Amino acid sequence: MKWQQVDSPDAAHVVVLDPGEEAVAALTGFARDAKDYRRTAVAEQCEVLSLLGDVTVGEEGPTSHPHAVLALINLPHGAAPGSDS
């Protein structure tokens, strides 16, 4: 696997797998090594549009890994979640 960070506002990465490389295992390893997760706190009412993920059990017990898509209520047009505008 080869990867490169692309200059962009979102710090995107391009990942190229080797022939025959197992995609899920390679991308999981890449995500664990990068550990560049962005957490976004939502302290207002919202609607859950999608909630996917998994629960794994390790030495420290169960751990959830959710991915959510939220629709914020009463957010002014163009305002970012958590901003004062």
XYZ file of C-alpha atoms in Angstrom:
85
model
C 0.000 0.000 0.000
C 1.129 3.513 -0.804
C -0.454 6.702 0.426
C 0.075 10.437 0.124
C -1.579 13.402 1.797
C -3.062 15.825 -0.727
C -2.864 19.562 -0.103
C -6.459 20.537 0.538
C -8.466 22.248 3.291
C -9.622 18.819 4.519
C -6.184 17.140 4.553
C -7.385 14.375 2.222
C -5.310 11.269 1.552
C -4.894 9.227 -1.609
C -4.418 5.511 -0.891
C -3.287 3.036 -3.568
C -3.393 -0.664 -2.709
C -0.969 -3.229 -4.091
C -2.317 -5.933 -6.436
C -3.958 -8.675 -4.383
C -3.900 -6.629 -1.172
C -7.029 -7.072 0.953
C -8.796 -3.685 0.927
C -10.568 -3.719 4.306
C -7.481 -4.888 6.219
C -5.206 -2.378 4.469
C -7.551 0.577 5.025
C -8.189 -0.430 8.639
C -4.438 -0.517 9.252
C -4.030 2.859 7.545
C -6.759 4.393 9.732
C -5.198 2.984 12.919
C -1.746 4.298 11.963
C -2.997 7.745 10.934
C -5.134 8.300 14.069
C -6.171 11.631 12.603
C -9.805 11.631 13.650
C -11.810 14.802 13.959
C -14.391 14.763 16.739
C -17.292 17.168 16.462
C -19.379 17.841 19.558
C -23.063 18.517 18.883
C -24.745 20.297 21.794
C -28.042 21.059 20.106
C -31.100 19.200 18.918
C -30.547 17.224 15.735
C -32.039 14.392 13.723
C -30.047 11.196 13.112
C -30.229 10.453 9.384
C -27.824 7.519 9.391
C -25.987 5.601 12.121
C -23.558 2.836 11.135
C -20.617 1.204 12.827
C -19.582 -1.758 14.863
C -18.781 -2.920 18.371
C -15.585 -4.802 19.102
C -14.525 -6.540 22.295
C -10.895 -6.161 23.286
C -8.821 -6.470 26.419
C -10.429 -3.306 27.826
C -13.981 -4.477 27.088
C -16.504 -3.462 24.425
C -15.706 -0.437 22.248
C -18.094 1.155 19.773
C -17.011 2.762 16.509
C -20.030 4.712 15.192
C -20.389 6.879 12.099
C -23.348 9.261 12.091
C -24.960 11.670 9.649
C -26.922 14.372 11.463
C -29.376 17.046 10.377
C -29.172 20.071 12.645
C -32.352 21.878 13.617
C -32.647 25.697 13.466
C -29.137 26.216 12.082
C -28.895 29.538 10.210
C -28.139 29.111 6.490
C -24.402 28.798 5.950
C -23.513 28.495 9.640
C -21.174 25.727 10.771
C -22.129 23.434 13.667
C -20.699 24.766 16.916
C -20.168 28.290 15.550
C -21.729 31.400 17.043
C -23.192 32.579 13.739
